[in-house]
PDB file of C-alpha atoms in Angstrom:
ATOM      1  CA  UNK A  16     -22.474  10.688  21.007  1.00 43.00           C
ATOM      2  CA  UNK A  17     -20.342   9.423  23.885  1.00 51.00           C
ATOM      3  CA  UNK A  18     -17.058   7.737  23.252  1.00 51.00           C
ATOM      4  CA  UNK A  19     -16.694   4.026  23.837  1.00 50.00           C
ATOM      5  CA  UNK A  20     -14.593   2.960  26.782  1.00 77.00           C
ATOM      6  CA  UNK A  21     -11.617   1.532  24.852  1.00 95.00           C
ATOM      7  CA  UNK A  22      -9.466   3.518  22.459  1.00 97.00           C
ATOM      8  CA  UNK A  23      -7.957   1.402  19.678  1.00 98.00           C
ATOM      9  CA  UNK A  24      -5.269   2.639  17.279  1.00 98.00           C
ATOM     10  CA  UNK A  25      -5.573   1.365  13.700  1.00 98.00           C
ATOM     11  CA  UNK A  26      -3.084   1.295  10.817  1.00 97.00           C
ATOM     12  CA  UNK A  27      -2.563  -0.531   7.537  1.00 95.00           C
ATOM     13  CA  UNK A  28       0.091  -3.245   7.722  1.00 92.00           C
ATOM     14  CA  UNK A  29       1.855  -5.105  10.509  1.00 94.00           C
ATOM     15  CA  UNK A  30       5.141  -3.157  10.369  1.00 95.00           C
ATOM     16  CA  UNK A  31       3.357   0.196  10.619  1.00 97.00           C
ATOM     17  CA  UNK A  32       1.227  -1.032  13.511  1.00 98.00           C
ATOM     18  CA  UNK A  33       4.339  -2.351  15.271  1.00 98.00           C
ATOM     19  CA  UNK A  34       6.093   1.026  14.969  1.00 98.00           C
ATOM     20  CA  UNK A  35       3.025   2.856  16.277  1.00 99.00           C
ATOM     21  CA  UNK A  36       2.668   0.401  19.167  1.00 99.00           C
ATOM     22  CA  UNK A  37       6.333   0.794  20.098  1.00 99.00           C
ATOM     23  CA  UNK A  38       6.020   4.593  19.939  1.00 98.00           C
ATOM     24  CA  UNK A  39       2.957   4.555  22.174  1.00 99.00           C
ATOM     25  CA  UNK A  40       4.713   2.308  24.682  1.00 98.00           C
ATOM     26  CA  UNK A  41       7.720   4.647  24.693  1.00 98.00           C
ATOM     27  CA  UNK A  42       5.319   7.412  25.733  1.00 97.00           C
ATOM     28  CA  UNK A  43       3.692   5.289  28.421  1.00 98.00           C
ATOM     29  CA  UNK A  44       0.508   4.550  26.457  1.00 98.00           C
ATOM     30  CA  UNK A  45      -0.756   0.956  26.652  1.00 98.00           C
ATOM     31  CA  UNK A  46      -3.702   1.310  24.265  1.00 98.00           C
ATOM     32  CA  UNK A  47      -4.240  -1.484  21.756  1.00 98.00           C
ATOM     33  CA  UNK A  48      -3.024  -1.235  18.141  1.00 98.00           C
ATOM     34  CA  UNK A  49      -4.728  -3.157  15.315  1.00 97.00           C
ATOM     35  CA  UNK A  50      -3.036  -3.891  11.975  1.00 96.00           C
ATOM     36  CA  UNK A  51      -5.294  -4.080   8.923  1.00 92.00           C
ATOM     37  CA  UNK A  52      -3.979  -6.772   6.551  1.00 84.00           C
ATOM     38  CA  UNK A  53      -2.819  -7.089   2.941  1.00 74.00           C
ATOM     39  CA  UNK A  54      -3.443  -4.218   0.513  1.00 85.00           C
ATOM     40  CA  UNK A  55      -6.321  -2.693  -1.410  1.00 92.00           C
ATOM     41  CA  UNK A  56      -4.165  -0.714  -3.840  1.00 94.00           C
ATOM     42  CA  UNK A  57      -4.336  -3.593  -6.305  1.00 94.00           C
ATOM     43  CA  UNK A  58      -6.855  -6.221  -7.288  1.00 93.00           C
ATOM     44  CA  UNK A  59     -10.647  -6.243  -7.599  1.00 95.00           C
ATOM     45  CA  UNK A  60     -12.601  -4.354  -4.933  1.00 95.00           C
ATOM     46  CA  UNK A  61     -16.172  -4.765  -6.204  1.00 95.00           C
ATOM     47  CA  UNK A  62     -17.149  -7.007  -4.627  1.00 91.00           C
ATOM     48  CA  UNK A  63     -14.549  -6.886  -1.873  1.00 88.00           C
ATOM     49  CA  UNK A  64     -14.446 -10.665  -1.722  1.00 89.00           C
ATOM     50  CA  UNK A  65     -11.298 -12.340  -0.297  1.00 87.00           C
ATOM     51  CA  UNK A  66     -11.617 -15.432  -2.491  1.00 88.00           C
ATOM     52  CA  UNK A  67     -12.087 -13.380  -5.676  1.00 90.00           C
ATOM     53  CA  UNK A  68      -9.096 -11.229  -4.798  1.00 89.00           C
ATOM     54  CA  UNK A  69      -6.998 -14.326  -4.070  1.00 87.00           C
ATOM     55  CA  UNK A  70      -7.954 -15.830  -7.431  1.00 88.00           C
ATOM     56  CA  UNK A  71      -7.019 -12.557  -9.176  1.00 90.00           C
ATOM     57  CA  UNK A  72      -3.601 -12.458  -7.515  1.00 87.00           C
ATOM     58  CA  UNK A  73      -2.898 -16.054  -8.535  1.00 85.00           C
ATOM     59  CA  UNK A  74      -4.003 -15.716 -12.146  1.00 87.00           C
ATOM     60  CA  UNK A  75      -3.059 -12.113 -12.981  1.00 87.00           C
ATOM     61  CA  UNK A  76       0.004 -11.569 -10.791  1.00 84.00           C
ATOM     62  CA  UNK A  77       1.001 -15.260 -10.915  1.00 77.00           C
ATOM     63  CA  UNK A  78       2.031 -15.613  -7.275  1.00 69.00           C
ATOM     64  CA  UNK A  79       3.036 -18.996  -5.862  1.00 62.00           C
ATOM     65  CA  UNK A  80       0.085 -21.411  -5.531  1.00 57.00           C
ATOM     66  CA  UNK A  81       0.596 -21.783  -1.773  1.00 62.00           C
ATOM     67  CA  UNK A  82       0.652 -18.015  -1.090  1.00 65.00           C
ATOM     68  CA  UNK A  83      -2.533 -16.844   0.617  1.00 66.00           C
ATOM     69  CA  UNK A  84      -3.343 -13.162   0.022  1.00 63.00           C
ATOM     70  CA  UNK A  85      -6.880 -13.242   1.408  1.00 67.00           C
ATOM     71  CA  UNK A  86      -7.617 -10.502   3.926  1.00 70.00           C
ATOM     72  CA  UNK A  87      -9.020 -11.872   7.211  1.00 77.00           C
ATOM     73  CA  UNK A  88     -12.073 -10.132   8.645  1.00 82.00           C
ATOM     74  CA  UNK A  89     -11.006 -10.365  12.310  1.00 90.00           C
ATOM     75  CA  UNK A  90      -8.852  -7.184  12.345  1.00 92.00           C
ATOM     76  CA  UNK A  91     -11.784  -5.241  10.920  1.00 91.00           C
ATOM     77  CA  UNK A  92     -14.009  -6.460  13.727  1.00 91.00           C
ATOM     78  CA  UNK A  93     -11.399  -5.376  16.283  1.00 94.00           C
ATOM     79  CA  UNK A  94     -11.042  -1.938  14.681  1.00 95.00           C
ATOM     80  CA  UNK A  95     -14.687  -1.078  14.069  1.00 94.00           C
ATOM     81  CA  UNK A  96     -16.732  -2.905  16.706  1.00 93.00           C
ATOM     82  CA  UNK A  97     -19.230  -0.695  18.531  1.00 91.00           C
ATOM     83  CA  UNK A  98     -17.436  -0.863  21.885  1.00 93.00           C
ATOM     84  CA  UNK A  99     -14.176   0.771  20.700  1.00 96.00           C
ATOM     85  CA  UNK A 100     -13.237   4.291  19.632  1.00 96.00           C
ATOM     86  CA  UNK A 101     -10.758   4.037  16.728  1.00 97.00           C
ATOM     87  CA  UNK A 102      -7.794   6.309  16.082  1.00 98.00           C
ATOM     88  CA  UNK A 103      -6.699   5.857  12.461  1.00 98.00           C
ATOM     89  CA  UNK A 104      -3.035   6.526  11.566  1.00 98.00           C
ATOM     90  CA  UNK A 105      -2.346   7.266   7.902  1.00 98.00           C
ATOM     91  CA  UNK A 106      -0.026   8.880   5.383  1.00 96.00           C
ATOM     92  CA  UNK A 107      -2.169   9.553   2.324  1.00 95.00           C
ATOM     93  CA  UNK A 108       0.748   9.702  -0.123  1.00 93.00           C
ATOM     94  CA  UNK A 109       1.047   5.905   0.227  1.00 94.00           C
ATOM     95  CA  UNK A 110      -1.525   4.286  -2.074  1.00 94.00           C
ATOM     96  CA  UNK A 111      -1.932   1.262   0.185  1.00 93.00           C
ATOM     97  CA  UNK A 112      -2.503   3.379   3.286  1.00 95.00           C
ATOM     98  CA  UNK A 113      -4.818   5.702   1.359  1.00 96.00           C
ATOM     99  CA  UNK A 114      -6.950   2.820   0.098  1.00 96.00           C
ATOM    100  CA  UNK A 115      -7.358   1.292   3.541  1.00 94.00           C
ATOM    101  CA  UNK A 116      -8.293   4.688   4.997  1.00 97.00           C
ATOM    102  CA  UNK A 117     -11.078   5.068   2.436  1.00 97.00           C
ATOM    103  CA  UNK A 118     -12.375   1.566   3.177  1.00 96.00           C
ATOM    104  CA  UNK A 119     -12.145   2.224   6.923  1.00 96.00           C
ATOM    105  CA  UNK A 120     -14.059   5.520   6.665  1.00 96.00           C
ATOM    106  CA  UNK A 121     -16.708   3.779   4.564  1.00 95.00           C
ATOM    107  CA  UNK A 122     -17.134   1.026   7.136  1.00 93.00           C
ATOM    108  CA  UNK A 123     -17.403   3.526   9.977  1.00 94.00           C
ATOM    109  CA  UNK A 124     -20.265   5.298   8.132  1.00 86.00           C
ATOM    110  CA  UNK A 125     -21.611   7.960  10.512  1.00 81.00           C
ATOM    111  CA  UNK A 126     -19.651   6.777  13.551  1.00 92.00           C
ATOM    112  CA  UNK A 127     -16.970   9.191  14.799  1.00 95.00           C
ATOM    113  CA  UNK A 128     -13.276   8.347  14.885  1.00 97.00           C
ATOM    114  CA  UNK A 129     -10.002  10.218  15.243  1.00 98.00           C
ATOM    115  CA  UNK A 130      -7.187  10.607  12.710  1.00 98.00           C
ATOM    116  CA  UNK A 131      -3.429  10.934  13.021  1.00 98.00           C
ATOM    117  CA  UNK A 132      -2.481  12.221   9.567  1.00 97.00           C
ATOM    118  CA  UNK A 133       1.233  12.186   8.713  1.00 96.00           C
ATOM    119  CA  UNK A 134       0.777  13.368   5.115  1.00 94.00           C
ATOM    120  CA  UNK A 135       3.426  15.912   4.108  1.00 91.00           C
ATOM    121  CA  UNK A 136       4.931  16.211   7.580  1.00 91.00           C
ATOM    122  CA  UNK A 137       8.604  16.733   8.375  1.00 88.00           C
ATOM    123  CA  UNK A 138       9.912  14.172  10.853  1.00 86.00           C
ATOM    124  CA  UNK A 139      12.797  14.903  13.204  1.00 76.00           C
ATOM    125  CA  UNK A 140      15.004  11.797  13.104  1.00 78.00           C
ATOM    126  CA  UNK A 141      18.520  10.814  14.110  1.00 79.00           C
ATOM    127  CA  UNK A 142      19.418  11.214  10.430  1.00 79.00           C
ATOM    128  CA  UNK A 143      18.036  14.762  10.261  1.00 80.00           C
ATOM    129  CA  UNK A 144      14.692  16.126   9.099  1.00 81.00           C
ATOM    130  CA  UNK A 145      12.887  13.804   6.671  1.00 82.00           C
ATOM    131  CA  UNK A 146       9.550  13.917   4.850  1.00 86.00           C
ATOM    132  CA  UNK A 147       8.601  10.249   4.377  1.00 88.00           C
ATOM    133  CA  UNK A 148       5.803   9.425   1.955  1.00 91.00           C
ATOM    134  CA  UNK A 149       4.669   6.404   3.988  1.00 93.00           C
ATOM    135  CA  UNK A 150       4.299   5.434   7.637  1.00 95.00           C
ATOM    136  CA  UNK A 151       6.143   2.296   6.602  1.00 92.00           C
ATOM    137  CA  UNK A 152       9.324   4.410   6.440  1.00 90.00           C
ATOM    138  CA  UNK A 153       8.914   5.887   9.929  1.00 93.00           C
ATOM    139  CA  UNK A 154      10.561   4.388  13.016  1.00 94.00           C
ATOM    140  CA  UNK A 155       8.994   4.385  16.471  1.00 97.00           C
ATOM    141  CA  UNK A 156      11.553   6.880  17.782  1.00 95.00           C
ATOM    142  CA  UNK A 157      10.761   9.194  14.848  1.00 93.00           C
ATOM    143  CA  UNK A 158       7.068   9.119  15.758  1.00 95.00           C
ATOM    144  CA  UNK A 159       7.929  10.113  19.322  1.00 95.00           C
ATOM    145  CA  UNK A 160      10.538  12.779  18.525  1.00 92.00           C
ATOM    146  CA  UNK A 161       8.253  14.445  15.976  1.00 92.00           C
ATOM    147  CA  UNK A 162       5.243  14.501  18.300  1.00 94.00           C
ATOM    148  CA  UNK A 163       3.071  12.749  15.730  1.00 95.00           C
ATOM    149  CA  UNK A 164       0.652  11.460  18.360  1.00 96.00           C
ATOM    150  CA  UNK A 165      -0.150  15.065  19.308  1.00 96.00           C
ATOM    151  CA  UNK A 166      -1.616  15.621  15.820  1.00 96.00           C
ATOM    152  CA  UNK A 167      -4.552  13.376  16.657  1.00 98.00           C
ATOM    153  CA  UNK A 168      -7.834  15.076  15.777  1.00 98.00           C
ATOM    154  CA  UNK A 169     -11.490  14.101  15.314  1.00 98.00           C
ATOM    155  CA  UNK A 170     -12.614  13.266  11.794  1.00 96.00           C
ATOM    156  CA  UNK A 171     -15.205  15.628  10.386  1.00 93.00           C
ATOM    157  CA  UNK A 172     -18.514  14.477   8.960  1.00 92.00           C
ATOM    158  CA  UNK A 173     -17.652  16.104   5.629  1.00 93.00           C
ATOM    159  CA  UNK A 174     -14.289  14.320   5.555  1.00 93.00           C
ATOM    160  CA  UNK A 175     -15.900  10.943   6.224  1.00 92.00           C
ATOM    161  CA  UNK A 176     -18.559  11.491   3.553  1.00 94.00           C
ATOM    162  CA  UNK A 177     -15.921  12.539   0.998  1.00 96.00           C
ATOM    163  CA  UNK A 178     -13.841   9.432   1.755  1.00 97.00           C
ATOM    164  CA  UNK A 179     -16.878   7.179   1.379  1.00 96.00           C
ATOM    165  CA  UNK A 180     -17.833   8.817  -1.922  1.00 97.00           C
ATOM    166  CA  UNK A 181     -14.309   8.467  -3.304  1.00 98.00           C
ATOM    167  CA  UNK A 182     -14.162   4.809  -2.319  1.00 98.00           C
ATOM    168  CA  UNK A 183     -17.570   4.136  -3.861  1.00 98.00           C
ATOM    169  CA  UNK A 184     -16.328   5.627  -7.148  1.00 98.00           C
ATOM    170  CA  UNK A 185     -13.124   3.571  -7.067  1.00 99.00           C
ATOM    171  CA  UNK A 186     -15.083   0.407  -6.347  1.00 98.00           C
ATOM    172  CA  UNK A 187     -17.395   1.152  -9.272  1.00 98.00           C
ATOM    173  CA  UNK A 188     -14.350   1.560 -11.547  1.00 98.00           C
ATOM    174  CA  UNK A 189     -12.858  -1.646 -10.078  1.00 98.00           C
ATOM    175  CA  UNK A 190      -9.498  -1.093 -11.787  1.00 97.00           C
ATOM    176  CA  UNK A 191      -6.578  -3.496 -11.277  1.00 96.00           C
ATOM    177  CA  UNK A 192      -4.423  -0.788  -9.633  1.00 96.00           C
ATOM    178  CA  UNK A 193      -4.929   2.335  -7.545  1.00 96.00           C
ATOM    179  CA  UNK A 194      -2.281   5.062  -7.283  1.00 95.00           C
ATOM    180  CA  UNK A 195      -1.945   8.503  -5.691  1.00 94.00           C
ATOM    181  CA  UNK A 196      -2.131  11.427  -8.108  1.00 92.00           C
ATOM    182  CA  UNK A 197      -2.310  15.073  -6.976  1.00 90.00           C
ATOM    183  CA  UNK A 198      -3.102  13.907  -3.460  1.00 91.00           C
ATOM    184  CA  UNK A 199      -6.029  11.720  -4.529  1.00 95.00           C
ATOM    185  CA  UNK A 200      -6.333   7.969  -4.928  1.00 96.00           C
ATOM    186  CA  UNK A 201      -7.231   7.169  -8.539  1.00 97.00           C
ATOM    187  CA  UNK A 202      -7.634   4.082 -10.709  1.00 97.00           C
ATOM    188  CA  UNK A 203      -4.774   2.920 -12.938  1.00 96.00           C
ATOM    189  CA  UNK A 204      -4.294   0.174 -15.551  1.00 97.00           C
ATOM    190  CA  UNK A 205      -2.332  -2.975 -14.819  1.00 96.00           C
ATOM    191  CA  UNK A 206       0.427  -1.710 -17.147  1.00 97.00           C
ATOM    192  CA  UNK A 207       0.999   1.492 -15.143  1.00 96.00           C
ATOM    193  CA  UNK A 208       4.475   0.502 -13.870  1.00 96.00           C
ATOM    194  CA  UNK A 209       5.653  -1.377 -16.981  1.00 97.00           C
ATOM    195  CA  UNK A 210       7.766   1.472 -18.373  1.00 96.00           C
ATOM    196  CA  UNK A 211       9.594   1.781 -15.036  1.00 96.00           C
ATOM    197  CA  UNK A 212      10.423  -1.929 -15.041  1.00 98.00           C
ATOM    198  CA  UNK A 213      11.758  -1.827 -18.602  1.00 98.00           C
ATOM    199  CA  UNK A 214      13.812   1.304 -17.852  1.00 97.00           C
ATOM    200  CA  UNK A 215      15.412  -0.505 -14.898  1.00 98.00           C
ATOM    201  CA  UNK A 216      16.238  -3.586 -16.978  1.00 98.00           C
ATOM    202  CA  UNK A 217      19.784  -4.672 -17.830  1.00 98.00           C
ATOM    203  CA  UNK A 218      21.175  -6.560 -20.827  1.00 98.00           C
ATOM    204  CA  UNK A 219      22.798  -9.273 -18.685  1.00 98.00           C
ATOM    205  CA  UNK A 220      20.909 -12.037 -16.908  1.00 98.00           C
ATOM    206  CA  UNK A 221      19.984 -11.318 -13.278  1.00 98.00           C
ATOM    207  CA  UNK A 222      17.578 -12.673 -10.687  1.00 97.00           C
ATOM    208  CA  UNK A 223      14.162 -11.061 -11.101  1.00 97.00           C
ATOM    209  CA  UNK A 224      14.287  -9.933  -7.459  1.00 96.00           C
ATOM    210  CA  UNK A 225      17.206  -7.634  -8.344  1.00 97.00           C
ATOM    211  CA  UNK A 226      15.236  -5.869 -11.088  1.00 98.00           C
ATOM    212  CA  UNK A 227      12.226  -5.488  -8.812  1.00 97.00           C
ATOM    213  CA  UNK A 228      14.397  -4.108  -6.013  1.00 96.00           C
ATOM    214  CA  UNK A 229      15.779  -1.384  -8.300  1.00 97.00           C
ATOM    215  CA  UNK A 230      12.302  -0.519  -9.547  1.00 96.00           C
ATOM    216  CA  UNK A 231      10.965  -0.237  -5.999  1.00 94.00           C
ATOM    217  CA  UNK A 232      13.886   1.987  -4.973  1.00 92.00           C
ATOM    218  CA  UNK A 233      13.309   4.198  -8.011  1.00 93.00           C
ATOM    219  CA  UNK A 234       9.593   4.506  -7.275  1.00 91.00           C
ATOM    220  CA  UNK A 235      10.211   5.127  -3.576  1.00 87.00           C
ATOM    221  CA  UNK A 236      12.986   7.715  -3.725  1.00 85.00           C
ATOM    222  CA  UNK A 237      13.742   8.909  -7.266  1.00 87.00           C
ATOM    223  CA  UNK A 238      10.399  10.052  -8.683  1.00 82.00           C
ATOM    224  CA  UNK A 239       8.006  12.876  -7.808  1.00 72.00           C
ATOM    225  CA  UNK A 240       5.673  12.020  -6.219  1.00 73.00           C
ATOM    226  CA  UNK A 241       7.530   9.084  -4.655  1.00 74.00           C
ATOM    227  CA  UNK A 242       6.139   5.791  -3.559  1.00 63.00           C
ATOM    228  CA  UNK A 243       2.663   4.837  -4.732  1.00 69.00           C
ATOM    229  CA  UNK A 244       2.824   1.907  -2.348  1.00 67.00           C
ATOM    230  CA  UNK A 245       3.246  -0.664  -5.121  1.00 86.00           C
ATOM    231  CA  UNK A 246       4.675  -3.944  -3.884  1.00 87.00           C
ATOM    232  CA  UNK A 247       6.945  -6.617  -5.263  1.00 91.00           C
ATOM    233  CA  UNK A 248       4.017  -8.960  -5.963  1.00 89.00           C
ATOM    234  CA  UNK A 249       2.526  -6.569  -8.532  1.00 93.00           C
ATOM    235  CA  UNK A 250       5.890  -5.899 -10.176  1.00 95.00           C
ATOM    236  CA  UNK A 251       6.754  -9.605 -10.271  1.00 95.00           C
ATOM    237  CA  UNK A 252       3.536 -10.384 -12.100  1.00 94.00           C
ATOM    238  CA  UNK A 253       4.274  -7.636 -14.599  1.00 96.00           C
ATOM    239  CA  UNK A 254       7.840  -8.873 -15.235  1.00 97.00           C
ATOM    240  CA  UNK A 255       6.446 -12.279 -16.195  1.00 96.00           C
ATOM    241  CA  UNK A 256       3.792 -10.656 -18.387  1.00 96.00           C
ATOM    242  CA  UNK A 257       6.382  -8.431 -20.080  1.00 98.00           C
ATOM    243  CA  UNK A 258       8.465 -11.530 -20.684  1.00 97.00           C
ATOM    244  CA  UNK A 259       5.550 -13.145 -22.484  1.00 96.00           C
ATOM    245  CA  UNK A 260       5.143  -9.960 -24.569  1.00 96.00           C
ATOM    246  CA  UNK A 261       8.831  -9.840 -25.563  1.00 97.00           C
ATOM    247  CA  UNK A 262       9.849  -6.752 -23.580  1.00 98.00           C
ATOM    248  CA  UNK A 263      12.054  -9.007 -21.406  1.00 98.00           C
ATOM    249  CA  UNK A 264      13.753 -12.363 -21.782  1.00 98.00           C
ATOM    250  CA  UNK A 265      12.712 -14.450 -18.765  1.00 98.00           C
ATOM    251  CA  UNK A 266      13.888 -17.925 -17.831  1.00 97.00           C
ATOM    252  CA  UNK A 267      13.474 -20.199 -14.830  1.00 96.00           C
ATOM    253  CA  UNK A 268      11.210 -22.833 -13.326  1.00 91.00           C
ATOM    254  CA  UNK A 269       9.549 -20.583 -10.735  1.00 87.00           C
ATOM    255  CA  UNK A 270       7.444 -20.108  -8.820  1.00 87.00           C
ATOM    256  CA  UNK A 271       9.099 -17.220  -6.912  1.00 86.00           C
ATOM    257  CA  UNK A 272      10.939 -14.118  -8.083  1.00 89.00           C
ATOM    258  CA  UNK A 273      14.252 -15.633  -6.958  1.00 91.00           C
ATOM    259  CA  UNK A 274      13.577 -18.662  -9.148  1.00 93.00           C
ATOM    260  CA  UNK A 275      13.530 -16.638 -12.384  1.00 96.00           C
ATOM    261  CA  UNK A 276      16.181 -14.691 -14.263  1.00 98.00           C
ATOM    262  CA  UNK A 277      15.514 -11.712 -16.520  1.00 98.00           C
ATOM    263  CA  UNK A 278      17.337  -9.533 -19.035  1.00 98.00           C
ATOM    264  CA  UNK A 279      16.562  -7.020 -21.745  1.00 98.00           C
ATOM    265  CA  UNK A 280      16.303  -8.750 -25.134  1.00 96.00           C
ATOM    266  CA  UNK A 281      18.995  -8.147 -27.733  1.00 85.00           C
ATOM    267  CA  UNK A 282      16.344  -6.688 -30.042  1.00 75.00           C
ATOM    268  CA  UNK A 283      13.986  -4.579 -27.971  1.00 64.00           C
ATOM    269  CA  UNK A 284      10.387  -3.779 -28.933  1.00 60.00           C
ATOM    270  CA  UNK A 285       9.666  -0.254 -30.113  1.00 59.00           C
ATOM    271  CA  UNK A 286       8.866   1.956 -27.060  1.00 56.00           C
ATOM    272  CA  UNK A 287       5.378   2.601 -28.427  1.00 58.00           C
ATOM    273  CA  UNK A 288       4.644  -1.109 -28.002  1.00 56.00           C
ATOM    274  CA  UNK A 289       5.528  -1.132 -24.299  1.00 56.00           C
ATOM    275  CA  UNK A 290       2.369  -0.480 -22.244  1.00 53.00           C
ATOM    276  CA  UNK A 291       2.387   2.229 -19.586  1.00 53.00           C
TER     277      UNK A 291
END
């Protein structure tokens, strides 16, 4: 099979795509970079319907009514149309990146594409050698100095089939969350991060955003494996749910995480009653 005339680089998320684009430009490469939107590490994925996923986010995670989390189809068309040859950039220890890679490989079916896989790599940075768990933590200059672009390689047929099979299984399970465990993306219950949130709670009132920030830092840098790619939207929804269950005291008119305050209750539930 001959390659299409235009090479297009593809990554999950705008910030990652921006860093890759800047790195390519620093190396004199003007090839296009496409950012795939939103995240598939939470919410229903069978069917992969934007309206159903938006309804789930609003009702289960309780985001603001005017927030639109629907994933547009246009970036997919840019990344997978027949007249481009995609180069997919990914770090598989990030659940969000991992999920989008599986969906991308499934959409490509038997078509060839290349991969730039940053999983487990050491990056030479101005702060020393780092091993980031997500491309979202990598700067453009780090991509260049570490020669990440040179790791580009063709995907194998076996690799693509395995990715498609894994994604088909995850879609059949259709769990509320997906996390990385032992290098694989697996289904997880909605309560998976509840124990972390409660452990990061404080007895004095604070803005919910402060609690979520500590939980994200803990999950990103203080646990092994780090990351999981969970975002503040998921954790915010769980704080409100834990408030309704009595694991937190929550007050405020909403709708955003800066419009609520949270604290640990004076009498805490028994740990066995806290999900997760």
